[in-house]
Short mmCIF file of C-alpha atoms in Angstrom, two decimals:
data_model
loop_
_atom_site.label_atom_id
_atom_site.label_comp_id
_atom_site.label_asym_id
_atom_site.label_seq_id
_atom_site.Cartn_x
_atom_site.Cartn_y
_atom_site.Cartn_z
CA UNK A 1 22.89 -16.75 -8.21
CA UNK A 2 22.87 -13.07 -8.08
CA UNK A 3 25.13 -10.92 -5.34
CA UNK A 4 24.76 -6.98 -5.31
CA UNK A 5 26.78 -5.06 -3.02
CA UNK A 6 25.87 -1.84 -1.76
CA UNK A 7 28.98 -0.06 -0.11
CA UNK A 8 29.16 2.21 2.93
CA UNK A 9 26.13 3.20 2.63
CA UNK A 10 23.89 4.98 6.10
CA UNK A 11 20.74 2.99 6.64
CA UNK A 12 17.25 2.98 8.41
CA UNK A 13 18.43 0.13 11.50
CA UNK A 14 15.12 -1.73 12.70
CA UNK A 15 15.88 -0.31 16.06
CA UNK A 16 15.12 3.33 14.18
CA UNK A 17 18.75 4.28 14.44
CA UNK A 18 20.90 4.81 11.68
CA UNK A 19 24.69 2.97 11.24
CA UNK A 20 26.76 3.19 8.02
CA UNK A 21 27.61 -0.50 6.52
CA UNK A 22 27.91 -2.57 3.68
CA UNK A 23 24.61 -4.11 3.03
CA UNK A 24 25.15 -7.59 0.64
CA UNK A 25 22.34 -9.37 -1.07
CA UNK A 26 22.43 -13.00 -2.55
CA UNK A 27 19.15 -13.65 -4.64
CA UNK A 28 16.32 -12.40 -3.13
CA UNK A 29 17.64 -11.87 0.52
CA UNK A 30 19.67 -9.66 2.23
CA UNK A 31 23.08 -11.86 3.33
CA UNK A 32 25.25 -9.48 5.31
CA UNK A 33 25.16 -6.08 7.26
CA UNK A 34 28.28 -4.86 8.25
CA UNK A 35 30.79 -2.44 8.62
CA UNK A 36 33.57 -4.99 8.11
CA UNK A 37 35.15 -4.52 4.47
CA UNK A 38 34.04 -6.84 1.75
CA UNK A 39 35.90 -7.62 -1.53
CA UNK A 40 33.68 -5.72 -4.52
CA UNK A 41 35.02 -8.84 -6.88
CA UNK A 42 32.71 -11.03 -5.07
CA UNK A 43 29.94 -8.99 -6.49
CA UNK A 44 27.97 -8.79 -9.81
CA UNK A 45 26.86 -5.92 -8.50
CA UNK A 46 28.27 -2.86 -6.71
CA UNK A 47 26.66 0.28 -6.28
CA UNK A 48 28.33 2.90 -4.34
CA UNK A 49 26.61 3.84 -1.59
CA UNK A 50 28.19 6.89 -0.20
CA UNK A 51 25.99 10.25 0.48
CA UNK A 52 22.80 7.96 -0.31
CA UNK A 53 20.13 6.68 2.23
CA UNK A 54 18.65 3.31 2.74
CA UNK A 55 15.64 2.42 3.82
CA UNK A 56 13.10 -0.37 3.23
CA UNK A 57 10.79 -0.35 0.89
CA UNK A 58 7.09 1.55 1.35
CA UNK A 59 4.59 -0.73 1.42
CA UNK A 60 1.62 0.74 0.22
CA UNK A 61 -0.57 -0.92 2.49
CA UNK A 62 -4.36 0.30 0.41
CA UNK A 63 -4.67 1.62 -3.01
CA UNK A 64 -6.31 1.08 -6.03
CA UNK A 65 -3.73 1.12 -8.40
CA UNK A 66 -5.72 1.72 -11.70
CA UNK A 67 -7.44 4.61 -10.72
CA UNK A 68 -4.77 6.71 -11.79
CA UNK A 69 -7.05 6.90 -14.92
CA UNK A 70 -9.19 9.30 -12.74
CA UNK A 71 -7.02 11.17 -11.04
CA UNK A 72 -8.50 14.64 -10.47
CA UNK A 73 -11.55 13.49 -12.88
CA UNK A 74 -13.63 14.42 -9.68
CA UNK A 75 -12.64 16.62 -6.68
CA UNK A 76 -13.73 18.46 -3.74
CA UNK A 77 -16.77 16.29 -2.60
CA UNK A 78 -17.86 14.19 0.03
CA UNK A 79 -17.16 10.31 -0.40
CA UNK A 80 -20.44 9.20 -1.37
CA UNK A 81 -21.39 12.28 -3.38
CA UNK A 82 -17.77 11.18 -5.49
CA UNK A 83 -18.35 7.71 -5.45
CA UNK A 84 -21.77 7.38 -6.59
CA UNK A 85 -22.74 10.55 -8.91
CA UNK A 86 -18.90 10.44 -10.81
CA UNK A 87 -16.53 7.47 -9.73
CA UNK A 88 -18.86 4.11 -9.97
CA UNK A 89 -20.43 5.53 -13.29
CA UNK A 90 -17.31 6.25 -15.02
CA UNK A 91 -16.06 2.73 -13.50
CA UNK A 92 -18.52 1.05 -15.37
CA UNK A 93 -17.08 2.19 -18.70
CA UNK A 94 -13.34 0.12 -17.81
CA UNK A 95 -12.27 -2.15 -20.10
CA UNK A 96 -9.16 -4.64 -19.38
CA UNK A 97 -6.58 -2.58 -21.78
CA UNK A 98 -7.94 0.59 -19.17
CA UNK A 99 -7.31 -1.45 -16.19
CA UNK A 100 -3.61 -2.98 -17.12
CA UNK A 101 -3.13 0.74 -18.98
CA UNK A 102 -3.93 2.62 -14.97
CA UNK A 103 -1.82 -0.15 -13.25
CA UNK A 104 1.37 0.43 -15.43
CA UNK A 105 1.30 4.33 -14.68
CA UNK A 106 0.60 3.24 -10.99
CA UNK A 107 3.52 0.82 -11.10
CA UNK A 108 6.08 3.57 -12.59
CA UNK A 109 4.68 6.21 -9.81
CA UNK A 110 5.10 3.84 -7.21
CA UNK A 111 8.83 2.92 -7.86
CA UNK A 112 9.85 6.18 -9.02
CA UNK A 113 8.40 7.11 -5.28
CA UNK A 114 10.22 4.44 -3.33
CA UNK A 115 7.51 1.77 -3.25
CA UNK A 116 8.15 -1.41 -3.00
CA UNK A 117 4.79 -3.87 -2.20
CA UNK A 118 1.34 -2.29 -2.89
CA UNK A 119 -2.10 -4.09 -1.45
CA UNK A 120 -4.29 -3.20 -4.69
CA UNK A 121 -8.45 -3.55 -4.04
CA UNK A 122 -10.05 -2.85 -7.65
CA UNK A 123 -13.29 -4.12 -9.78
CA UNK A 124 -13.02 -6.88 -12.66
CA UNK A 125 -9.63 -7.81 -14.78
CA UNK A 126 -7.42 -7.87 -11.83
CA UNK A 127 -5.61 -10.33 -13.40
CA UNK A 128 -4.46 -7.47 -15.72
CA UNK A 129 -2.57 -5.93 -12.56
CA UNK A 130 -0.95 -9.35 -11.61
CA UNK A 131 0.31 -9.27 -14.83
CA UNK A 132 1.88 -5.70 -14.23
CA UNK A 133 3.15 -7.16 -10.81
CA UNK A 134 4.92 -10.04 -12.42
CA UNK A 135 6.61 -7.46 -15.32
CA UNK A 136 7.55 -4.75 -13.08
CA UNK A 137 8.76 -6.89 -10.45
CA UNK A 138 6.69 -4.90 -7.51
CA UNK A 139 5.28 -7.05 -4.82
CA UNK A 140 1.60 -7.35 -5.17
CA UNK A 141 -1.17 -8.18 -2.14
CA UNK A 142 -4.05 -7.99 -4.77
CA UNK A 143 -8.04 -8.93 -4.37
CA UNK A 144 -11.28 -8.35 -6.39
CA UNK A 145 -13.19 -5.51 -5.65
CA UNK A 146 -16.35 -6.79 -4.43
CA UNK A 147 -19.80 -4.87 -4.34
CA UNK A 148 -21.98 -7.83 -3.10
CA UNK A 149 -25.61 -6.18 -3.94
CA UNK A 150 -24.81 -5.89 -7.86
CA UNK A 151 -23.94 -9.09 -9.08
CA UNK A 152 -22.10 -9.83 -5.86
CA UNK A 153 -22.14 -13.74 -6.78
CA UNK A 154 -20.29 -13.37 -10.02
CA UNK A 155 -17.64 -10.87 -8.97
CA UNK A 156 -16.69 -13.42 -5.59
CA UNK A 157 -15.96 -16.16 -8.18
CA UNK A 158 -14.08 -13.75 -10.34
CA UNK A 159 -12.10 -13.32 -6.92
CA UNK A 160 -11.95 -17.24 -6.62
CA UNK A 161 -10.60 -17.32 -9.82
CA UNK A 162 -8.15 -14.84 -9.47
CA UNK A 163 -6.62 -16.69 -6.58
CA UNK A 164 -6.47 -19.88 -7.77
CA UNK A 165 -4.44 -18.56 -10.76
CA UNK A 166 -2.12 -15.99 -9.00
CA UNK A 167 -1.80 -16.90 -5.28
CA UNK A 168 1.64 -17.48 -4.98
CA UNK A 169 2.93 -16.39 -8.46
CA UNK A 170 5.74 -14.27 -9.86
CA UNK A 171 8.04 -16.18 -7.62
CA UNK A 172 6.37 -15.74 -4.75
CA UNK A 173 5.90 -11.97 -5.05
CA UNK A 174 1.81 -11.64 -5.29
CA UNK A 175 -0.42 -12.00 -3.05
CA UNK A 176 -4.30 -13.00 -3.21
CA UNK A 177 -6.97 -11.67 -0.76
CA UNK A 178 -10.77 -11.29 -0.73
CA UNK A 179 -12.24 -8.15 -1.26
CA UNK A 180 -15.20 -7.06 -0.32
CA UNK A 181 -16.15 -3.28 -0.83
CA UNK A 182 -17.52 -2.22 2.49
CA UNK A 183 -20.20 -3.03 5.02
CA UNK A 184 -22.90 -0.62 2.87
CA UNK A 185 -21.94 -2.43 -0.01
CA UNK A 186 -21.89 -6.25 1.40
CA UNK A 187 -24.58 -6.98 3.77
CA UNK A 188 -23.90 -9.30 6.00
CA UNK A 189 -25.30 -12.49 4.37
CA UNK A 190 -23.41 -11.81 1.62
CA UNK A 191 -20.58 -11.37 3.64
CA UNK A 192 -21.16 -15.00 4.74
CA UNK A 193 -20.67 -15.88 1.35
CA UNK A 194 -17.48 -14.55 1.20
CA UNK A 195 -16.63 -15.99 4.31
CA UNK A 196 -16.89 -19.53 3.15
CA UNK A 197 -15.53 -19.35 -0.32
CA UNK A 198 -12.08 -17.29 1.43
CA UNK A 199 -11.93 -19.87 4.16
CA UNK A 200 -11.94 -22.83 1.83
CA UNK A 201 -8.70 -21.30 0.25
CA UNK A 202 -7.39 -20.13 3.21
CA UNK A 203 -7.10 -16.70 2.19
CA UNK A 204 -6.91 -13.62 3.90
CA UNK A 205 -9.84 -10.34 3.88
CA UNK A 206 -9.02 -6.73 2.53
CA UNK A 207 -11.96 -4.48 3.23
CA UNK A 208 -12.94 -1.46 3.83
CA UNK A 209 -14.38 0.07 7.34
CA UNK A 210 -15.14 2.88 9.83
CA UNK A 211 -14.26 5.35 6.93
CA UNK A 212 -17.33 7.89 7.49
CA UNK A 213 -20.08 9.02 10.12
CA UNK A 214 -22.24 8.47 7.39
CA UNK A 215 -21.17 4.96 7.20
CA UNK A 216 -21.66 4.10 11.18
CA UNK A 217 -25.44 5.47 11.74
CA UNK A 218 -26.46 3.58 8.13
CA UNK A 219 -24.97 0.48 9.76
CA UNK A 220 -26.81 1.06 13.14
CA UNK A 221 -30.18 2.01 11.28
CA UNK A 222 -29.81 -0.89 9.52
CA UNK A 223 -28.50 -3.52 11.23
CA UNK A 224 -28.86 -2.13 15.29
CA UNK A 225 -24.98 -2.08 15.61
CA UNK A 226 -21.98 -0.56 14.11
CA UNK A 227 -19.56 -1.60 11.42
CA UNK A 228 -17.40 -3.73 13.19
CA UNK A 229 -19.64 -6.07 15.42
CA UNK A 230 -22.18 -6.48 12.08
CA UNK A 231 -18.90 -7.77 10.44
CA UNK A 232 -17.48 -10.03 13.02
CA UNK A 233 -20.55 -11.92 13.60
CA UNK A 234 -20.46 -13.28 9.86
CA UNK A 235 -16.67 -15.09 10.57
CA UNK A 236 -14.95 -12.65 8.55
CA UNK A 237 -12.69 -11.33 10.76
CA UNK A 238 -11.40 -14.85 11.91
CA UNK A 239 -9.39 -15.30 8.48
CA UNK A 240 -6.86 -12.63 8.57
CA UNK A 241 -7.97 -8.95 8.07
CA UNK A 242 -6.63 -5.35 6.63
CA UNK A 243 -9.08 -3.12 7.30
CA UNK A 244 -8.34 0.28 5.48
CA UNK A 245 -9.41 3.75 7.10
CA UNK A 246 -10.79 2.41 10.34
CA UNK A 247 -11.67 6.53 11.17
CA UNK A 248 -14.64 6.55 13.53
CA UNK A 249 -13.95 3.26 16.03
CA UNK A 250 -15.61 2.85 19.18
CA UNK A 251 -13.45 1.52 22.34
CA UNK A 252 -15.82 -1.65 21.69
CA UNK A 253 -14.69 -2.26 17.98
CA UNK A 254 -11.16 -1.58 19.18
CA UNK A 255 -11.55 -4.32 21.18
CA UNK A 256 -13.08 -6.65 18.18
CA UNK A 257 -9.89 -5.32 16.26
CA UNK A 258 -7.60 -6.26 18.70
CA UNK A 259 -8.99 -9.30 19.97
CA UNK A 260 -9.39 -10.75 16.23
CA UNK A 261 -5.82 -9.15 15.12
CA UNK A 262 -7.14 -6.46 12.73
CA UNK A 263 -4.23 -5.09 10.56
CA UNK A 264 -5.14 -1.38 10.00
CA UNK A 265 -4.30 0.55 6.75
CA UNK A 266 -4.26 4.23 7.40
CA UNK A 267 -4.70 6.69 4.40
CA UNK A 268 -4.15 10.42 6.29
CA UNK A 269 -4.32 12.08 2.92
CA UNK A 270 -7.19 10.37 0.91
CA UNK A 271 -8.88 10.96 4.47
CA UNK A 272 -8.38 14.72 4.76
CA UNK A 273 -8.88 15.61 1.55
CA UNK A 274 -12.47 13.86 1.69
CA UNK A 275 -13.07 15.23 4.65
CA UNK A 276 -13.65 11.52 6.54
CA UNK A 277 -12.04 12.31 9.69
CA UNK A 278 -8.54 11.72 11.15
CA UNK A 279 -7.81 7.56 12.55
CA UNK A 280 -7.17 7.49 16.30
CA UNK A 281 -3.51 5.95 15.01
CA UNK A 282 -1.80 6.82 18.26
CA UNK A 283 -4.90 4.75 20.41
CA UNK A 284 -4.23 2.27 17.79
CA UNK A 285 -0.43 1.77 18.05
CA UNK A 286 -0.53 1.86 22.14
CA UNK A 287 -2.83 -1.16 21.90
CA UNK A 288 -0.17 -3.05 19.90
CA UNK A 289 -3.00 -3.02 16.92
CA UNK A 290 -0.92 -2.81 13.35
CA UNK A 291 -1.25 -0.02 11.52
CA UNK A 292 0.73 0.60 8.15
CA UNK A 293 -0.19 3.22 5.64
CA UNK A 294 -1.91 3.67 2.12
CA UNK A 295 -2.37 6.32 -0.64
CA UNK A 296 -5.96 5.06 -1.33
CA UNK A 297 -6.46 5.84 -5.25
CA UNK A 298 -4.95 8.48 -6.77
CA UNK A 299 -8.48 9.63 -7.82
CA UNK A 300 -9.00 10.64 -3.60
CA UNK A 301 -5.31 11.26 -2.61
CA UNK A 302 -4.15 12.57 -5.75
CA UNK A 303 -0.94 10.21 -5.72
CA UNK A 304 0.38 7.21 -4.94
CA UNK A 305 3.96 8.93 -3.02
CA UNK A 306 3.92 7.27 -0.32
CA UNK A 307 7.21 9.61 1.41
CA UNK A 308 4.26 11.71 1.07
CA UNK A 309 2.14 9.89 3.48
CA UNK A 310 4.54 9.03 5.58
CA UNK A 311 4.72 12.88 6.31
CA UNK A 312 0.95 13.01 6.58
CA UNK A 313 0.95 11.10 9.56
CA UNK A 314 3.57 12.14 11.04
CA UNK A 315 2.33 15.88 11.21
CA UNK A 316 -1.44 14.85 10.99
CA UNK A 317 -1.11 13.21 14.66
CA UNK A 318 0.56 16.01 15.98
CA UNK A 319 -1.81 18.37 15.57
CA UNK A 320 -5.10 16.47 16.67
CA UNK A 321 -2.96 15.75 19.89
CA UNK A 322 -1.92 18.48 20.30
CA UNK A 323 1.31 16.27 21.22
CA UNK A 324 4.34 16.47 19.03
CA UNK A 325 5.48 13.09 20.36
CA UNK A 326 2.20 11.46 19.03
CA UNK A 327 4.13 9.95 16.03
CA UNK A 328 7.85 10.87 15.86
CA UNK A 329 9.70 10.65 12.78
CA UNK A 330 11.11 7.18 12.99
CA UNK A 331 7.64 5.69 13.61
CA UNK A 332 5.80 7.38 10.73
CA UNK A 333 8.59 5.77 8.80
CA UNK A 334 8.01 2.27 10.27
CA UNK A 335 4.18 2.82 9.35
CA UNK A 336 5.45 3.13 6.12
CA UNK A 337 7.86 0.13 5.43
CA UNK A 338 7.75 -2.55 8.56
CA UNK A 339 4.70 -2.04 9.66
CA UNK A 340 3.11 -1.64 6.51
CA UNK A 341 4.78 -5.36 5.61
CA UNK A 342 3.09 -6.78 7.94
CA UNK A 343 -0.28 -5.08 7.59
CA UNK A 344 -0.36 -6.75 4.16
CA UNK A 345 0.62 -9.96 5.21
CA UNK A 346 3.82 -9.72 4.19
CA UNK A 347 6.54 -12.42 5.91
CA UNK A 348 10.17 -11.34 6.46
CA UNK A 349 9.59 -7.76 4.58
CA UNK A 350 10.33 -4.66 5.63
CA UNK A 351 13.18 -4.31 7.16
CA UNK A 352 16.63 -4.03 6.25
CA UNK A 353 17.77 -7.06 8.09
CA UNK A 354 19.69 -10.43 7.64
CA UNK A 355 17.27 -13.01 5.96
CA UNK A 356 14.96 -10.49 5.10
CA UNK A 357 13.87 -10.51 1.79
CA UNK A 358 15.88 -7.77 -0.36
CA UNK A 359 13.50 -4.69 -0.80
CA UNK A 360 15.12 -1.65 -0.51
CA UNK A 361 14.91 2.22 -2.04
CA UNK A 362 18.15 4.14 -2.31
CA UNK A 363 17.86 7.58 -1.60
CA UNK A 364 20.35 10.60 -2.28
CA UNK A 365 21.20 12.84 0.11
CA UNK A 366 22.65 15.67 -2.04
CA UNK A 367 20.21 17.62 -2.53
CA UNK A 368 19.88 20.54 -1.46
CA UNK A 369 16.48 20.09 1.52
CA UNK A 370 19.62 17.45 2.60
CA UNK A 371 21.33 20.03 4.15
CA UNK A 372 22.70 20.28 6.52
CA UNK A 373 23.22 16.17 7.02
CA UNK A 374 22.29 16.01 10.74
CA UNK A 375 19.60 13.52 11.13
CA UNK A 376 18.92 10.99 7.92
CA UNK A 377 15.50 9.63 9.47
CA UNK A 378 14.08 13.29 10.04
CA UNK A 379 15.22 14.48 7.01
CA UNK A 380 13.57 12.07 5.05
CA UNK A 381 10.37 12.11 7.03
CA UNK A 382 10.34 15.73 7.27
CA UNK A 383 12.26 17.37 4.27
CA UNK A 384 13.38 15.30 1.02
CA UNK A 385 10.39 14.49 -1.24
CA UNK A 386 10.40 10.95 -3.71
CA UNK A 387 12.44 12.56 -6.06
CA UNK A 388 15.23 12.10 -4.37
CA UNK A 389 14.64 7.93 -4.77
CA UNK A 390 17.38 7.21 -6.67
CA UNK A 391 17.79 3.26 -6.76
CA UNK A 392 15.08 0.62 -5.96
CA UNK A 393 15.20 -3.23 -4.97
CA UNK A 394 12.54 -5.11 -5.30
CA UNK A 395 13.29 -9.50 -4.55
CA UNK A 396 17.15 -8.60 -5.17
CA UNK A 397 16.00 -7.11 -8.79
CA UNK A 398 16.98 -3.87 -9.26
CA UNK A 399 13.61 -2.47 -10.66
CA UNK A 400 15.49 1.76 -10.92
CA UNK A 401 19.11 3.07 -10.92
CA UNK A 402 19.89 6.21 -11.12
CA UNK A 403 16.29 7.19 -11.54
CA UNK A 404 16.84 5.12 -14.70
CA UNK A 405 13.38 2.44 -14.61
CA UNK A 406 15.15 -1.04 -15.60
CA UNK A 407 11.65 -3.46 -15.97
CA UNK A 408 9.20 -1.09 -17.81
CA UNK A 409 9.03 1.46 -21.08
CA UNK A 410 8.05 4.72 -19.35
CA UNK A 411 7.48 6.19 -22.85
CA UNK A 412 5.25 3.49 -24.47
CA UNK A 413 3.14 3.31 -21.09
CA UNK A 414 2.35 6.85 -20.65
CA UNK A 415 1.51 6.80 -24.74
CA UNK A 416 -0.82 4.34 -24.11
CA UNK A 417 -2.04 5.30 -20.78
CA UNK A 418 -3.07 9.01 -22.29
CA UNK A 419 -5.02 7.15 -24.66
CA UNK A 420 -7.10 5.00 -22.77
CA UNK A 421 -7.66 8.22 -20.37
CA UNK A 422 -9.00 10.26 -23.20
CA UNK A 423 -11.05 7.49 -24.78
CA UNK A 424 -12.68 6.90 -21.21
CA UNK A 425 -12.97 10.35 -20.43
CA UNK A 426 -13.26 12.26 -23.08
CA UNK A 427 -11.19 14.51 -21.51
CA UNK A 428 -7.66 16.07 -22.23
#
């Protein structure tokens, strides 16, 4: 049994307010909120929680974690100009020590950022980022990468495998889905395929739609309808779906997605700096349709900071509004953590509550873009940056203290990281 106490301390409420409290955790839960004073001898744990902020952990609700390994290889171009004459080609070239070697650096970014849970959509050796799940002790929502029209039968029963041997694992903290790339890169029969093999499992879809223009008229040219009634008709949608970008929807397909209960993973700055459009979030969100939020890879974002996208949002839907309200400060930050939790699939996550399961990033508020101390939630949203995560909680684990990384060797992993990079690359 494990208790950590973390004393006085302001936190993010689930009602968007902020109260000041003692926040205990037994094992992986938290026990007790309260303001009531608590006896620190009960503890094996006490961290002092005055002049820091909590708030649950980011979930970073798309991403594909070992693309770090390409971050800024290719920049400045459309999404299928990047994908197909520089990103698939170097792809090709992984190898399993590149794949576990882009996950580590994605695990350090992500909790030195204040991320918690990641759902991770990449090609083969997946099994290489469970294994970086289970050692970091991150939450993982993880799923093979599939591009059905090259070898699509092979890769779905790499994905088969994958959950058969990590569904459930690292006590409880990973996550298997099915994966497949994209309506131009699964036709529909394959799709089927997909269908049947995640339904005998009972496993949930991760997939990519509505990210482009491009992507719509191809699916009407080829198919006589758009992306999201091509999809439903194979089944898909009736297993439990995120669907990441979701840019260009019709007030039909917003109807498929809430209808079949569509979780939507929004990624404002892989999407703006690709040029793909802005996601009609707001339209989303007054629909009751779930939308959390994602860094996509850091090879179209260039990061995996999720404060950062958090921010995004918040000011992105502003301006294409024209409304200021469109997502206040508060809400951008639910996109991030609650909302984000349960766009993955994740039960009891993401919020700092009772019986919730312990996930948490400290931050500190002494800095100076902390100052003047009015409003925590704003201040976060709008002003600090993820340096100021100071402590993260990951299961009741501390995973950082005092910036201080407690479950991985920062120096050994960016060592080896550099040299699968340059190997791959050939670049410095």
């Amino acid at each position: 049994m494990s208790k950590i106490l973390i004393s006085n301390v302001k936190y993010f409420k689930p009602s968007g307010e902020v109260e000041t409290a003692n926040i205990s955790i037994q094992n992986d839960k938290f026990e007790k909120i309260s303001a009531e004073p608590v006896d620190k001898k009960n503890f094996d744990t006490v961290i002092d929680g005055c002049g820091k902020f909590a708030v649950p952990g980011f979930v970073n609700a798309h991403t594909h974690a070992s693309m770090t390994l390409l971050r800024s290889y290719s920049d400045d171009k459309s999404l299928m100009d990047w994908l197909q004459k520089d990103i698939w080609p170097i792809e090709e070239k992984m190898r399993r020590k590149d794949i576990r070697a882009g996950a580590e650096l994605a695990a350090i970014e992500m909790i030195k950022s204040g991320t918690t849970a990641f759902a991770d959509m990449y090609g083969p050796s997946m099994e290489e980022v469970a294994q970086v799940v289970e050692t970091s002790g991150l939450r993982g929502v993880l799923c093979r990468g599939i591009i059905g029209f090259a070898n699509g039968d092979e890769k779905l029963a790499t994905n088969v495998e994958l959950y058969k041997n990590w569904h459930g694992k690292a006590d409880g903290r990973i996550t298997v889905m099915f994966g497949p790339h994209a309506i131009y890169t699964c036709p529909p029969e394959f799709l089927k395929k997909v269908y049947a093999e995640a339904e005998k499992l009972g496993a949930e879809i991760h997939i990519h739609m509505n990210e482009t223009q491009t992507e719509i008229s191809d699916c009407i040219k080829n198919y006589g309808k758009r992306p999201f009634e091509v999809v439903a008709e194979t089944g898909l949608f009736d297993l439990g779906t995120l669907a990441a970008h979701c840019v260009w929807l019709s007030d039909s397909e917003i109807e498929i997605i809430k209808s079949k209960k569509i979780r939507v993973a929004h990624n404002p700055g892989s999407n703006m700096k690709l040029a793909s459009g802005i996601a009609p979030v707001p339209k989303l969100l007054q629909e009751n349709i779930c939308v959390g939020l994602g860094t996509d890879g850091a090879s179209s974002n260039n990061n995996l900071d999720m404060l950062e996208e958090i921010k995004l949002a918040a000011l992105l839907h502003k301006v294409d509004t024209l409304n200021p309200l469109a997502i206040p400060a508060a809400e951008a930050l639910k996109l991030g953590t609650e909302y984000g939790a349960k766009a993955v699939g994740l039960k009891n996550t993401g919020k700092i509550e009772v019986g919730y399961k312990a996930d948490l990033t400290l931050f500190d508020m002494q800095g100076v873009e902390w100052q003047p101390n009015y409003n925590p939630v704003s201040l976060l949203v709008y002003s600090a940056n993820s340096a100021s995560a100071e402590t993260v909680i990951v299961d009741g684990k501390i995973l950082m203290q005092n910036r201080e990384l407690k479950t991985l060797d920062e120096e050994k992993i960016l060592a080896d990281f550099k040299a699968c990079a340059n190997q791959l690359t050939g670049k410095e």
